[in-house]
Coordinates of C-alpha atoms in Angstrom, one line a residue:
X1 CA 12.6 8.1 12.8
X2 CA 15.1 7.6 9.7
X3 CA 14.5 9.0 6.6
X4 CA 14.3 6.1 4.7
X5 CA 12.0 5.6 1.6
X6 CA 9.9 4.0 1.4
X7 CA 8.9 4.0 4.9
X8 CA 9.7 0.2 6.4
X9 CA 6.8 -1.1 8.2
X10 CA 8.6 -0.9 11.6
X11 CA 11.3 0.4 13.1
X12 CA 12.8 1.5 16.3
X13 CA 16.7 3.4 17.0
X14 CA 18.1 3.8 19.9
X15 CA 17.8 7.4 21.7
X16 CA 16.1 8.8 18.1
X17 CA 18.7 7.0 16.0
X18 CA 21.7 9.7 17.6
X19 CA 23.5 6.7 19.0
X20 CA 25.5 5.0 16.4
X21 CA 27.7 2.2 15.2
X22 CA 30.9 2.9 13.9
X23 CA 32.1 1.4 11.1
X24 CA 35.8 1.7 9.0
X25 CA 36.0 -1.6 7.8
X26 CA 34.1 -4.8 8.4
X27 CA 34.1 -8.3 7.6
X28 CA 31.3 -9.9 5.8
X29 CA 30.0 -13.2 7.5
X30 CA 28.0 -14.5 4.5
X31 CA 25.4 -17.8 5.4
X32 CA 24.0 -20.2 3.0
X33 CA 22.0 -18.9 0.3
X34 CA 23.3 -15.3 0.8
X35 CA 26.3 -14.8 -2.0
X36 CA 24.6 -13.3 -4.4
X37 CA 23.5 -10.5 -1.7
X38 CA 27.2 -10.9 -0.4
X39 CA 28.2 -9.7 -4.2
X40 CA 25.9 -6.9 -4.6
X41 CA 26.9 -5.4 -1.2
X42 CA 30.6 -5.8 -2.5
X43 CA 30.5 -4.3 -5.6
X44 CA 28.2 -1.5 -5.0
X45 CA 28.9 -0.5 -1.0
X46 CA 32.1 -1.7 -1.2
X47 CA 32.7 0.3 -4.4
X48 CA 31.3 3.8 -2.4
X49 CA 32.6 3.2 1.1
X50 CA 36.1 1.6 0.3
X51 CA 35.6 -1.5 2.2
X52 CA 36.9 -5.0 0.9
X53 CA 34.7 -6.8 3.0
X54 CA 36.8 -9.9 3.8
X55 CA 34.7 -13.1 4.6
X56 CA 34.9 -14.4 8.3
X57 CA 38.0 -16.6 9.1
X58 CA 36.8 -20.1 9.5
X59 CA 36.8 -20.1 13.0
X60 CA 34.0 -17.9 13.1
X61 CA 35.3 -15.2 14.9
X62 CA 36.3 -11.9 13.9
X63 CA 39.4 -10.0 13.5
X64 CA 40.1 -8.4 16.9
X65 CA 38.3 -5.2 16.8
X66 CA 36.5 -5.3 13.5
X67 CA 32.6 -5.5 13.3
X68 CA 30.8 -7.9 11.1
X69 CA 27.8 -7.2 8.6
X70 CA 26.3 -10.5 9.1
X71 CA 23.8 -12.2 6.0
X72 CA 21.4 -14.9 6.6
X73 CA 18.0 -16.6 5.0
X74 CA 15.2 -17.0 7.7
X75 CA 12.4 -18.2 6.1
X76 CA 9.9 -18.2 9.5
X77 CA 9.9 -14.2 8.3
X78 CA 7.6 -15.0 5.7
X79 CA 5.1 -15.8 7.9
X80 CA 4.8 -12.5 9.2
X81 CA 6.6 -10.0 7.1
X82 CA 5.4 -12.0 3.5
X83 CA 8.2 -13.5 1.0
X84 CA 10.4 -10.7 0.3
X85 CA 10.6 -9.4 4.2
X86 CA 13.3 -8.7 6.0
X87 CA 14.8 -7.6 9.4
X88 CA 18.0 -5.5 9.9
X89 CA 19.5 -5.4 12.8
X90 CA 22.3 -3.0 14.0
X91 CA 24.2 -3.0 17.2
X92 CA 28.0 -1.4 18.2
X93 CA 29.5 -5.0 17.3
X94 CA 27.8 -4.6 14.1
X95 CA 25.2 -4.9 11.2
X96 CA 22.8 -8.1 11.1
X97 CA 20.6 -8.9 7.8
X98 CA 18.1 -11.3 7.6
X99 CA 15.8 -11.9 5.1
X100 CA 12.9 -14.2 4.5
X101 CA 14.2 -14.8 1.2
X102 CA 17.0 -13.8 -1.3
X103 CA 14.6 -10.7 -2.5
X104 CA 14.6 -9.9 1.2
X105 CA 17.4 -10.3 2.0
X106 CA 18.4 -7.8 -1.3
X107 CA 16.3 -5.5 0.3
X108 CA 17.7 -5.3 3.5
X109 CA 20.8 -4.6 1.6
X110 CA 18.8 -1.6 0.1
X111 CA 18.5 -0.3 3.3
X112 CA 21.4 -0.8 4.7
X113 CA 22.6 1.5 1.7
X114 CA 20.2 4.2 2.4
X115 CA 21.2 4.1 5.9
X116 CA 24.8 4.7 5.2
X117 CA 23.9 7.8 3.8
X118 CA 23.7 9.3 0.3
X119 CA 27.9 9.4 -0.6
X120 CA 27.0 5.5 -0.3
X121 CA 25.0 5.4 -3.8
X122 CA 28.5 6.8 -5.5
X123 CA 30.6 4.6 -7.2
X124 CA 34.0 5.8 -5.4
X125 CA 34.6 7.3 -1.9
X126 CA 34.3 10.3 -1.9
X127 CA 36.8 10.7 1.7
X128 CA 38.8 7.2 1.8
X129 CA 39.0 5.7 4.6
X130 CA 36.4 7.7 6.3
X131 CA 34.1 6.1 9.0
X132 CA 30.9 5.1 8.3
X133 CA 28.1 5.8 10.8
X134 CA 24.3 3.3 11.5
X135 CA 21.7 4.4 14.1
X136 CA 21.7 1.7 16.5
X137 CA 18.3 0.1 17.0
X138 CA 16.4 -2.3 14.2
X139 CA 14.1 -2.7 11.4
X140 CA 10.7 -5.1 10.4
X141 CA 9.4 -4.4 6.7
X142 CA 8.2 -5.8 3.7
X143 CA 6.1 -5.1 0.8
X144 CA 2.5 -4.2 0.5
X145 CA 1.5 -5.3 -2.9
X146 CA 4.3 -8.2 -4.7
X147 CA 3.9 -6.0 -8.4
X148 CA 5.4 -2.7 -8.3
X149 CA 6.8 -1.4 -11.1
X150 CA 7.5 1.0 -13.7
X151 CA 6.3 0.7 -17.5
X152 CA 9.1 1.8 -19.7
X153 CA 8.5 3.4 -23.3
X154 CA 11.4 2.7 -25.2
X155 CA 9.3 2.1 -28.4
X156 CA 9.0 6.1 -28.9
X157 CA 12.3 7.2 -28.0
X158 CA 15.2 4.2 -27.8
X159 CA 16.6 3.7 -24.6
X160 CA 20.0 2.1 -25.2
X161 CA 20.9 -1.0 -23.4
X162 CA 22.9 0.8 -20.7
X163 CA 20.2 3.4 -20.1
X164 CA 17.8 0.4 -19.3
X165 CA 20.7 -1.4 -16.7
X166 CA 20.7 2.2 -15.1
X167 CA 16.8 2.0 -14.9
X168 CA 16.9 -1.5 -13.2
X169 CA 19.4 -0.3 -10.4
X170 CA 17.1 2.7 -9.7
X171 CA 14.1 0.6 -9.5
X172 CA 15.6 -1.6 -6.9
X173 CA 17.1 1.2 -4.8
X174 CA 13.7 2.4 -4.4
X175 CA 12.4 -1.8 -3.9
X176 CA 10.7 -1.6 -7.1
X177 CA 10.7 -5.3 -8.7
X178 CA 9.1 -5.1 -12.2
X179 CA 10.5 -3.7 -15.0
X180 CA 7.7 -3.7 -17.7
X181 CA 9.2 -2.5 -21.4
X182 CA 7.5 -1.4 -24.3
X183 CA 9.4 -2.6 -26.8
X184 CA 7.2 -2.2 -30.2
X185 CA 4.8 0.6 -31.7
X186 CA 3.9 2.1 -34.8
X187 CA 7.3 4.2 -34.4
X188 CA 9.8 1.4 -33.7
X189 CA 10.5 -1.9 -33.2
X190 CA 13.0 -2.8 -30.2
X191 CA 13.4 -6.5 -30.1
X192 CA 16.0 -8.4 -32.5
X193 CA 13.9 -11.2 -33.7
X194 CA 16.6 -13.9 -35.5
X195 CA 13.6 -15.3 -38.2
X196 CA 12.1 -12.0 -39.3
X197 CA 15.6 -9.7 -39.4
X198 CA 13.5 -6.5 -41.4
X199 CA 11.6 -5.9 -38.1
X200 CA 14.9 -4.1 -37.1
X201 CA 16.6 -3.8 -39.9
X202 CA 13.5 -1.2 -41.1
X203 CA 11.2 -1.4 -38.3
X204 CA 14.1 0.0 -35.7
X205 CA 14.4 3.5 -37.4
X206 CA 12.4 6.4 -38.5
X207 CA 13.4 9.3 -40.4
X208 CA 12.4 11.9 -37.7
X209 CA 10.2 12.7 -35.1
X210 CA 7.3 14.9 -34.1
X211 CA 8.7 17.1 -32.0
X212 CA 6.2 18.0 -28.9
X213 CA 2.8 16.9 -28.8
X214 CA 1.1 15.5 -31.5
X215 CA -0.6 18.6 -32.7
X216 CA 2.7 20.2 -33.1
X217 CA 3.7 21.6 -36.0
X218 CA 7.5 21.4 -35.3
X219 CA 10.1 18.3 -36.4
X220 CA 13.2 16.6 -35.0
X221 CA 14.7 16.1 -38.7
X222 CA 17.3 13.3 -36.9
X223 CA 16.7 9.9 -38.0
X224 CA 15.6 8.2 -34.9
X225 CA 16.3 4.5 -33.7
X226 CA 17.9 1.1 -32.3
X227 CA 17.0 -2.1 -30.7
X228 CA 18.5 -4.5 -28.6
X229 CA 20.0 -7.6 -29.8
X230 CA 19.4 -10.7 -28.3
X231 CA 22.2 -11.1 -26.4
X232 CA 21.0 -7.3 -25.2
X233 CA 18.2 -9.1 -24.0
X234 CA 19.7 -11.4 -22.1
X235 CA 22.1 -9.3 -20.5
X236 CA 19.0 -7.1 -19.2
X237 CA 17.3 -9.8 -18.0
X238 CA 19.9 -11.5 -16.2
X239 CA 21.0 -8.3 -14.8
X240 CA 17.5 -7.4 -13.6
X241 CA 17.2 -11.4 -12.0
X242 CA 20.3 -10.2 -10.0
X243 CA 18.6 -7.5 -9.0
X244 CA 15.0 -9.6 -8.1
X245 CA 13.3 -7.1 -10.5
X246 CA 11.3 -9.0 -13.1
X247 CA 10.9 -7.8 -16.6
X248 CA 8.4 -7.8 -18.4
X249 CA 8.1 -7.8 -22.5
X250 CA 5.4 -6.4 -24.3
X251 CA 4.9 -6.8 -28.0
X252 CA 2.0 -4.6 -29.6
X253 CA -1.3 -6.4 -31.0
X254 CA -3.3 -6.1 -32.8
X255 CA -3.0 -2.0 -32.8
X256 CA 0.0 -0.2 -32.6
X257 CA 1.9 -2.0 -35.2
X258 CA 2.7 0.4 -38.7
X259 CA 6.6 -0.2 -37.8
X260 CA 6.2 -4.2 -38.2
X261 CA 3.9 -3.5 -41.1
X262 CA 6.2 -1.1 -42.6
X263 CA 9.0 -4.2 -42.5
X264 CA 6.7 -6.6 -43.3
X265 CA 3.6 -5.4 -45.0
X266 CA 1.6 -8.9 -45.5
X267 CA 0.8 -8.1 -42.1
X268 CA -1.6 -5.4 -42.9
X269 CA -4.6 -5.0 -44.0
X270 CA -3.5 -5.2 -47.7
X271 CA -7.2 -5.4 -49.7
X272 CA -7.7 -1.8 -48.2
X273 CA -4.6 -0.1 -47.2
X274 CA -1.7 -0.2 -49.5
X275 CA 0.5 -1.4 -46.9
X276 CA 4.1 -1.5 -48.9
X277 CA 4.2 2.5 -49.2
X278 CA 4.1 2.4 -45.2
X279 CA 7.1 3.7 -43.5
X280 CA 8.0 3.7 -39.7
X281 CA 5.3 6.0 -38.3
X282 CA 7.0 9.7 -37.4
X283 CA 3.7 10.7 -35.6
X284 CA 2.7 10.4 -32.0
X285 CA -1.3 9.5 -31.3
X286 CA -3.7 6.5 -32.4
X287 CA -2.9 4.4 -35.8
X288 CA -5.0 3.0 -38.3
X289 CA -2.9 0.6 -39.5
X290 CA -3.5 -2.8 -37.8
X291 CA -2.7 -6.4 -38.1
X292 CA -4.9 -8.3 -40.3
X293 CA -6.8 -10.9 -38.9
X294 CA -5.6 -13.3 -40.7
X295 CA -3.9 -17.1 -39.4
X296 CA -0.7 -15.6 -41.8
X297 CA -0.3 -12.9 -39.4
X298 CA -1.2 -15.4 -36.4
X299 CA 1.8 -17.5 -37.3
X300 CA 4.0 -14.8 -38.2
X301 CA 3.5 -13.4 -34.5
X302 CA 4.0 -16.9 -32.6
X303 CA 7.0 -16.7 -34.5
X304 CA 7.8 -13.4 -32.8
X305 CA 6.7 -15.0 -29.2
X306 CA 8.6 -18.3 -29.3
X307 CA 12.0 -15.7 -29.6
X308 CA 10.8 -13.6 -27.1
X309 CA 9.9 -16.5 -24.3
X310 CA 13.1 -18.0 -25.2
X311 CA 14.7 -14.6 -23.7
X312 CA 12.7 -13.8 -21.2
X313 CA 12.9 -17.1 -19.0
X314 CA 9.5 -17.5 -17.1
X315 CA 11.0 -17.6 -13.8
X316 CA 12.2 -14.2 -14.7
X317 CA 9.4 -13.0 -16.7
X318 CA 6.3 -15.3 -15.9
X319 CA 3.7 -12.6 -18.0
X320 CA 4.2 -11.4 -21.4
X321 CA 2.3 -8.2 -22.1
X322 CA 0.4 -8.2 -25.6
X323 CA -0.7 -4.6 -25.7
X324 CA -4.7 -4.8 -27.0
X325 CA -5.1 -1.3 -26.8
X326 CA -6.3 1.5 -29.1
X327 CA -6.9 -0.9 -32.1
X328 CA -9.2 1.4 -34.3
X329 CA -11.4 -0.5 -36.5
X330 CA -11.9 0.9 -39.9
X331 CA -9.7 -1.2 -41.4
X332 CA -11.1 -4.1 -40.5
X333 CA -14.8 -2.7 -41.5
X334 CA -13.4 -1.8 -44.7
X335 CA -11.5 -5.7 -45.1
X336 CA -13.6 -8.3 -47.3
X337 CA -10.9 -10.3 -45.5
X338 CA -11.2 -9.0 -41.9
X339 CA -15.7 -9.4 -42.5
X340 CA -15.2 -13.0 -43.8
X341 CA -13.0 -13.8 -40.9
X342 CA -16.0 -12.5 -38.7
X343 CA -18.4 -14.9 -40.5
X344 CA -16.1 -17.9 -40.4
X345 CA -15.9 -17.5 -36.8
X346 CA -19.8 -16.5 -35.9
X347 CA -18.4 -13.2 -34.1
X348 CA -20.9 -10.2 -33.7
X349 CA -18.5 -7.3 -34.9
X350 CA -15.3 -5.7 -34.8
X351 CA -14.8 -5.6 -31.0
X352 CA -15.0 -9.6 -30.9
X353 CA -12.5 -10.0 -33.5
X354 CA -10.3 -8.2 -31.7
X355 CA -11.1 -10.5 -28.4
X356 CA -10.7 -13.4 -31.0
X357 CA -6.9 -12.0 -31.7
X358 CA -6.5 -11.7 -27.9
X359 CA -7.8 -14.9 -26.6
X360 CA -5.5 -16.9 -29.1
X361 CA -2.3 -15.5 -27.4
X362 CA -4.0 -15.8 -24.8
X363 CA -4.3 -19.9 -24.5
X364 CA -1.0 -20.1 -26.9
X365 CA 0.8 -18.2 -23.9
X366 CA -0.9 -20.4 -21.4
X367 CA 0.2 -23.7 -22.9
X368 CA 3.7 -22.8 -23.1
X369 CA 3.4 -21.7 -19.4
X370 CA 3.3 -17.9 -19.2
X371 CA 0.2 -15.6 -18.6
X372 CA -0.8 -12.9 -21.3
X373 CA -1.5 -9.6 -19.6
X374 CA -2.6 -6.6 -21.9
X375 CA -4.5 -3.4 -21.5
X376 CA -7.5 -3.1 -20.3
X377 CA -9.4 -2.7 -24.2
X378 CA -8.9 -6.7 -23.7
X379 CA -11.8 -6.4 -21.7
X380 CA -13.8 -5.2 -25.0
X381 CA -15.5 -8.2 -26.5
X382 CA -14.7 -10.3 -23.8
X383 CA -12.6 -10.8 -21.5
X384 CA -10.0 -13.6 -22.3
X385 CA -9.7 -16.7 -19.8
X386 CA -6.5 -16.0 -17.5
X387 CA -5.8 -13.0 -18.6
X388 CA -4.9 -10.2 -16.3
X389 CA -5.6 -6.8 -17.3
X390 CA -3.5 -3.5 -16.7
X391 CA -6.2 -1.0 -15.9
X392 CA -4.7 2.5 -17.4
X393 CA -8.1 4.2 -18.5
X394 CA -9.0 5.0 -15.0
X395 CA -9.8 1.9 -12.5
X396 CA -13.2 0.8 -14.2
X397 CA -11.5 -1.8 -16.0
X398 CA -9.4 -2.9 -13.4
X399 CA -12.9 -2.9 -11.2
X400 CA -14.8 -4.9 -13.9
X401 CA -11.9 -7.4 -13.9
X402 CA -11.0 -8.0 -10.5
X403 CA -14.6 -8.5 -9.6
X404 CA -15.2 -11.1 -12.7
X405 CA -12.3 -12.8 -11.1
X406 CA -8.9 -11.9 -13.1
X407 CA -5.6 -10.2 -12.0
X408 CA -5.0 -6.6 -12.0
X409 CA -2.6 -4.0 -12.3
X410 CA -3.2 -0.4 -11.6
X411 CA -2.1 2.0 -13.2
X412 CA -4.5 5.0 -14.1
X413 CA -3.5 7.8 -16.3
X414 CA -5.3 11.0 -14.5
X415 CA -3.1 9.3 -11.3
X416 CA 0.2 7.4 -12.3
X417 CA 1.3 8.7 -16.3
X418 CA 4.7 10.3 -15.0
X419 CA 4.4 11.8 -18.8
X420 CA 2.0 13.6 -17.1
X421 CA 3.0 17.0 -16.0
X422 CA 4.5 17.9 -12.3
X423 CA 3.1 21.2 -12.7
X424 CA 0.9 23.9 -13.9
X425 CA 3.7 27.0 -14.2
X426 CA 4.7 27.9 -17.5
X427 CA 8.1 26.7 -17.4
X428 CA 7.0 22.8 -17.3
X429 CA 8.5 21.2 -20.9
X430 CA 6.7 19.6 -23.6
X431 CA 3.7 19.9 -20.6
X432 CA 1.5 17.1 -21.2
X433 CA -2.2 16.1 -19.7
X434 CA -3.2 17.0 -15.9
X435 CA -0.9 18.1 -13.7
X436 CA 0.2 15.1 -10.6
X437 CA 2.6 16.5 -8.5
X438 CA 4.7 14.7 -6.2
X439 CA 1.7 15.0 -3.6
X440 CA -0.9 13.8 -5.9
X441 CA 1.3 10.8 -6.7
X442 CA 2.0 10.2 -3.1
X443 CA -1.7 9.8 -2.5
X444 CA -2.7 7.6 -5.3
X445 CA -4.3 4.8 -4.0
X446 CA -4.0 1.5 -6.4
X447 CA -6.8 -0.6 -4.4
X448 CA -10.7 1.0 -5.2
X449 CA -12.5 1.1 -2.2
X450 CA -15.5 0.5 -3.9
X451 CA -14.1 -3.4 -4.9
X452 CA -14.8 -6.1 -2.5
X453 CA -12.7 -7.8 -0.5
X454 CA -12.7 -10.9 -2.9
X455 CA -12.0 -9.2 -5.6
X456 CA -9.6 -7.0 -4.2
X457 CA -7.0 -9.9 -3.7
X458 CA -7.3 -9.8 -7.5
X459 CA -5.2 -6.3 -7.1
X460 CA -1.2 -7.4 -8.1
X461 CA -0.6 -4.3 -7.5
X462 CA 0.2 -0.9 -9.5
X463 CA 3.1 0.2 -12.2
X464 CA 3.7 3.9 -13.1
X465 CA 4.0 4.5 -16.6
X466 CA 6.6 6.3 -18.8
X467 CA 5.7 6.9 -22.0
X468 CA 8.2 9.1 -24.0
X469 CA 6.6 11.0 -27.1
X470 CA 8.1 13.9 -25.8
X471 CA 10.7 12.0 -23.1
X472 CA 13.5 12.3 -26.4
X473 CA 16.6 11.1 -24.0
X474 CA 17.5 10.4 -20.5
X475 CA 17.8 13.6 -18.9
X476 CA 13.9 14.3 -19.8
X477 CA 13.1 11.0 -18.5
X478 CA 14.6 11.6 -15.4
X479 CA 13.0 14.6 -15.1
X480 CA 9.2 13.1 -15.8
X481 CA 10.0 10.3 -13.2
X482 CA 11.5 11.7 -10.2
X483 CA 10.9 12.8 -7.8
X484 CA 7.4 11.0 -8.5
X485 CA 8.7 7.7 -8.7
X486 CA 10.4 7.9 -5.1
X487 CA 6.0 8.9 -3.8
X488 CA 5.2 6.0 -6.1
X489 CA 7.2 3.4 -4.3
X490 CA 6.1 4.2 -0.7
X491 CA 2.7 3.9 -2.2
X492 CA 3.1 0.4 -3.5
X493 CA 5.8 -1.1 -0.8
X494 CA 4.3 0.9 2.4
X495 CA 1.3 0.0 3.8
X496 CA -0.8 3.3 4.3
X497 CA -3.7 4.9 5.7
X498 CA -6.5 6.1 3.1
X499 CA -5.0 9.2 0.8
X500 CA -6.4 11.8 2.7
X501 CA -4.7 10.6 6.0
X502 CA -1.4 10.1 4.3
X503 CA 1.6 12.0 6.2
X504 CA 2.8 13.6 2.8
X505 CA 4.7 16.4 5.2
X506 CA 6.4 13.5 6.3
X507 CA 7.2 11.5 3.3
X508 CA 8.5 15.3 1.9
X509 CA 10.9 15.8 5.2
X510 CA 12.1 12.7 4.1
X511 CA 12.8 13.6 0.5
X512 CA 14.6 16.9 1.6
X513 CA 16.6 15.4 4.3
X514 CA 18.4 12.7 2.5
X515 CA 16.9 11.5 -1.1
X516 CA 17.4 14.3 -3.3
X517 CA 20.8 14.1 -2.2
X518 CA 20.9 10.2 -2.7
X519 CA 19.0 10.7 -6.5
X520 CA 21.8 13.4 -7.1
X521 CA 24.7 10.9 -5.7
X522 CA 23.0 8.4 -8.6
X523 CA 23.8 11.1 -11.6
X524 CA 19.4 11.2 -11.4
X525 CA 18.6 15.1 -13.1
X526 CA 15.2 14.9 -11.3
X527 CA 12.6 17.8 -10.8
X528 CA 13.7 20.0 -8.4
X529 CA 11.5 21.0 -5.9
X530 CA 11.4 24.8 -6.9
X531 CA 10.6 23.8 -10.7
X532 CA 13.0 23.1 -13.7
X533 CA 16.4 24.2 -14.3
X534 CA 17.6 26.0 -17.4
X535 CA 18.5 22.7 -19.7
X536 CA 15.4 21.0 -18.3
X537 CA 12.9 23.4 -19.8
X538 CA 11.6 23.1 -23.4
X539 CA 10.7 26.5 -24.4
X540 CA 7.8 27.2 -26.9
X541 CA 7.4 23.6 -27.6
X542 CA 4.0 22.7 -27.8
X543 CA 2.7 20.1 -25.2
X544 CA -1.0 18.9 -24.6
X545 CA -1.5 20.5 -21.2
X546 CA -5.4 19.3 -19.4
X547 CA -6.6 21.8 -16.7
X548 CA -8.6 20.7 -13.9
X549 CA -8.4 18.3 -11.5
X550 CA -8.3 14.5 -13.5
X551 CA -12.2 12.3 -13.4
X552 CA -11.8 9.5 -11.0
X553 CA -13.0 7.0 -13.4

C-alpha cells in the first residue's frame, strides 16, 4: 500500500509498490481540455523536480528513451468514480492521468505529487538532476462527499492576501475544494466595498486585541487590521478556480456586526444604543450590537452583496454565506423601532424578525442566482426557503434540516473546531474548549446515522473550522490545523467504515512515513506528534480549556 492521504478508493502496485518507474526527465503529452492541469504540473513539479516537461513532438512519439506523463479527460469515469474521479496509471514507459473531469484530472496531479515523494512539494530541487522514482501499478479514486472544506477566520486576526493563496494550495494538496472565509465581525471588516469606503477605512482596524481567551485579563496593545481590495479578491478567487477549490464569502447578519456599525452607525440600533461612540470591537465573545431591522439597513447591505457577487462569480462561488448566528436580542426588545417592525409585519417575537432578516437575503440571493447558506440559528423562527444550513452547534440542526428537506454542511464544534485544542498537557497554547486530537478528528463522522436515507443525500458534506481569537498569525494557525486537517480530508474524500472501525493505526503510519515530511517540505509549523515546540507554546496565557469528553448533540 502507498502512503498516500487521503487514502484513494483503490489501488494496486506492483510487487508492494518495490518495482518502480524511473524518471529524469519526461515529456508532457497534454490532450484536449488538459492545459490548465499541464500548467499546474509545470510550475509546481516542474519547479521541485527540475524537469521542463517539453510537449510531445507532433508526430506523437517520444524522444528516444524518454517517458511520457500522459493527460487526458475521460468523462465515462464519472459514471463510476463521480465528477471529480480519476485514474493514474504508471508503467516503466511512463505516467498516464485521466480524469473524469478537469477537477479530476487536478487531482490525479495531486497524487502524482505525493507519489513523487515529499522533496516534490519544494519549490526547487533539492539534488538537480536526480531521478525520480513511481511504484508501478495504478490508481481508481474519487471523492466521498463534493463539499469539503475549511472555514477560514480572518475576521479576528487578518490573514493577508498571500497567507490566504498559501491556504488554497494546501487545501488542494490535501483535495480539499472549498475555501469558506469569514470576512466580517464585530472586530473587523475584510472586504473593500467601493460605495461604503468607511467599512475599511474604520471598520478594517482595531486598536488592540484581547489577548487569550475572552476572560483574559491581558492585552495585545498593537493596533490590529487590513482587508483585501477588490482586485485582492479577485486574485484569490481566480487563483482558487485554478486550483478547483471554490470560495465561499460570508458577510455577518444580522449579529456580529459592531465593526460595520462602528463605520457606519445608522446601522444600529440608534433609539437604544448610542451607536456613534462605537468603535471596532477589541473583545472576543457574543455582541449586543446588531443591525437594526430596518429597510435602511436592508438597502445598505444589498449594497454590500451586489459588490460582493460581482467578485465572487457564481460559477466560482455559487453560495454566499450570511452568518445568522449569535444575534442576541435585547436590542431589538428595547427598539420602539425594531417592536413596530414586528407589528408591521404580524411576526410573533424576536426570533421571527430575525427569520424575517434571513429570508430576505434569502430570495434576494436566489433571484440573482446564488443560494444563501448561514448558520444553523437560521433554523430559529423558521427555516428560510432554499436555504442550506451549516450545522456547527452539534448535528441537531443539520438533522432538523436535512430531514425538512434543505442542504447541509457539517461541521460540529465538540468534533471539527481545529480552535479546539489537540491536547490536554499543560503545554497546549491559548488551550481552548475540548480536547480533539488527531484521532478524534480522524473519526468524525459528518453523516448522522440516525438521518434517513432521504434526508441524508441532503448532507453536502462537512468543513472544519478555524476561528482565530487566539490564532494571532500564521504559525499559530498552522499549528491549530495540522496535522488535523490532513485526518479531516480522509474523512470527507475517503469513503470509510463507521468511526469505531476506522484504521486510524493506518492513517497514522501514513502520516509518519511520508506527510509530516511533505507538511514540513510546504514551510507548514504543524503539531508535532510529541506536543509543541518552544515558539509554539503560549505560556501563562489564559485559554478556555473544557474537560470531558464533548455531548454528541
Amino acid at each position: 500500500m502507498s502512503d498516500l492521504i487521503p487514502k484513494p478508493r483503490y489501488e494496486r502496485f506492483a510487487d508492494g509498490g518495490r518495482e518502480t518507474c524511473e524518471l529524469a526527465d519526461p515529456l508532457l503529452a497534454a490532450g484536449p481540455g488538459t492545459e490548465a492541469a499541464a500548467a499546474w504540473l509545470r510550475r509546481e513539479i516542474g519547479a521541485a523536480t527540475g524537469w521542463a516537461l517539453p510537449p510531445v513532438a507532433a508526430s506523437g512519439g517520444p524522444e528516444s528513451g524518454r517517458q511520457v506523463v500522459r493527460l487526458a479527460l475521460r468523462p465515462g469515469l464519472a459514471d463510476a468514480l463521480g465528477p471529480e474521479g480519476y485514474e493514474l496509471h504508471i508503467t516503466d514507459r511512463g505516467v498516464l492521468l485521466e480524469g473524469a473531469g478537469p477537477a479530476g484530472l487536478f487531482w490525479a496531479a495531486q497524487t502524482l505529487r505525493q507519489l513523487l515523494g515529499p522533496d516534490a512539494f519544494r519549490r526547487a530541487p533539492l539534488r538537480p538532476g536526480r531521478t525520480w522514482r513511481l511504484p508501478v501499478g495504478g490508481i481508481q479514486d474519487g471523492p466521498r462527499f463534493g463539499w469539503r472544506g475549511m472555514m477560514l477566520d480572518v475576521a479576528r486576526h487578518f490573514t493577508p492576501k498571500d497567507g490566504v493563496l498559501r491556504w488554497i494550495d494546501l487545501l488542494a494538496a490535501h483535495k480539499l475544494n472549498v475555501l469558506h472565509l469569514h470576512l466580517t465581525d464585530d472586530q473587523g471588516w475584510r472586504i473593500e466595498i467601493r460605495r461604503y469606503p468607511r467599512l475599511t477605512e474604520a471598520g478594517a482596524w482595531r486598536a488592540r486585541s484581547k489577548w487569550g481567551h475572552g476572560s483574559s485579563d491581558r492585552w495585545n496593545d498593537t493596533p490590529h487590521g487590513g482587508f483585501y481590495t477588490q482586485d485582492d479578491i479577485r486574485e484569490i478567487v481566480a487563483y482558487a478556480a485554478e486550483r478547483h477549490v471554490r470560495v465561499v464569502p460570508e458577510i455577518d447578519v444580522p449579529g456580529h456586526s459592531q465593526a460595520a456599525i462602528a463605520a457606519y452607525p445608522e446601522l444600529g440600533n440608534t433609539d437604544v444604543v448610542d451607536t456613534a461612540a462605537l468603535g471596532v470591537w477589541e473583545d472576543w465573545g457574543i455582541n449586543p450590537n446588531v443591525l437594526a431591522p430596518t429597510e435602511a439597513v436592508l438597502r445598505f447591505y444589498e449594497g454590500v452583496f451586489e459588490e460582493v457577487l460581482e467578485l465572487f462569480p457564481a460559477e466560482v462561488s455559487p453560495f454566499v454565506h450570511i452568518g445568522g448566528d449569535e444575534c442576541p436580542k435585547e436590542q431589538w426588545r428595547a427598539s420602539a423601532t425594531a417592536q413596530a417592525r414586528i407589528a408591521e409585519l404580524g411576526l410573533r417575537d424576536e426570533d421571527e424578525l430575525q427569520s424575517w432578516f434571513i429570508r430576505h437575503f434569502d430570495r434576494w440571493l436566489a433571484a440573482r442566482g446564488r443560494r444563501l447558506i448561514g448558520w444553523d440559528e437560521i433554523l430559529e423562527g423558521g427555516l428560510a426557503d432554499g436555504a442550506a444550513v451549516s450545522s456547527w452547534r452539534g448535528y441537531a440542526g443539520g438533522i432538523a434540516a436535512a430531514e425538512a428537506g434543505h442542504d447541509v454542511v457539517m461541521c460540529p464544534e465538540q468534533q471539527v473546531y481545529l480552535d479546539h485544542r489537540q491536547d490536554g498537557g499543560p503545554e497546549e497554547p491559548m488551550p481552548i474548549g475540548y480536547v480533539r486530537s488527531l484521532e478524534d478528528v480522524y473519526r468524525f463522522e459528518p453523516v448522522p446515522p440516525k438521518l434517513s436515507a432521504e434526508a441524508a443525500r441532503h448532507v453536502l458534506g462537512a468543513q472544519a473550522n478555524v476561528w482565530t481569537e487566539v490564532m494571532e498569525n500564521q504559525s499559530r494557525i498552522d499549528y491549530q490545523v495540522f496535522p488535523r486537517l490532513a485526518a479531516f480530508a480522509e474523512v470527507v474524500w475517503s469513503g470509510q467504515p463507521e468511526p469505531e472501525r476506522r484504521d486510524y493505526a493506518g492513517f497514522e503510519a501514513r502520516m509518519a512515513a511520508a506527510h509530516y515530511a511533505r507538511l514540513a517540505a510546504l514551510g507548514v509549523d504543524y503539531r508535532r506528534p510529541g506536543g509543541p515546540l518552544p515558539w509554539q507554546q503560549r505560556p501563562g496565557v489564559p485559554g478556555r480549556p473544557i474537560e470531558g469528553a464533548p455531548p454528541n448533540v
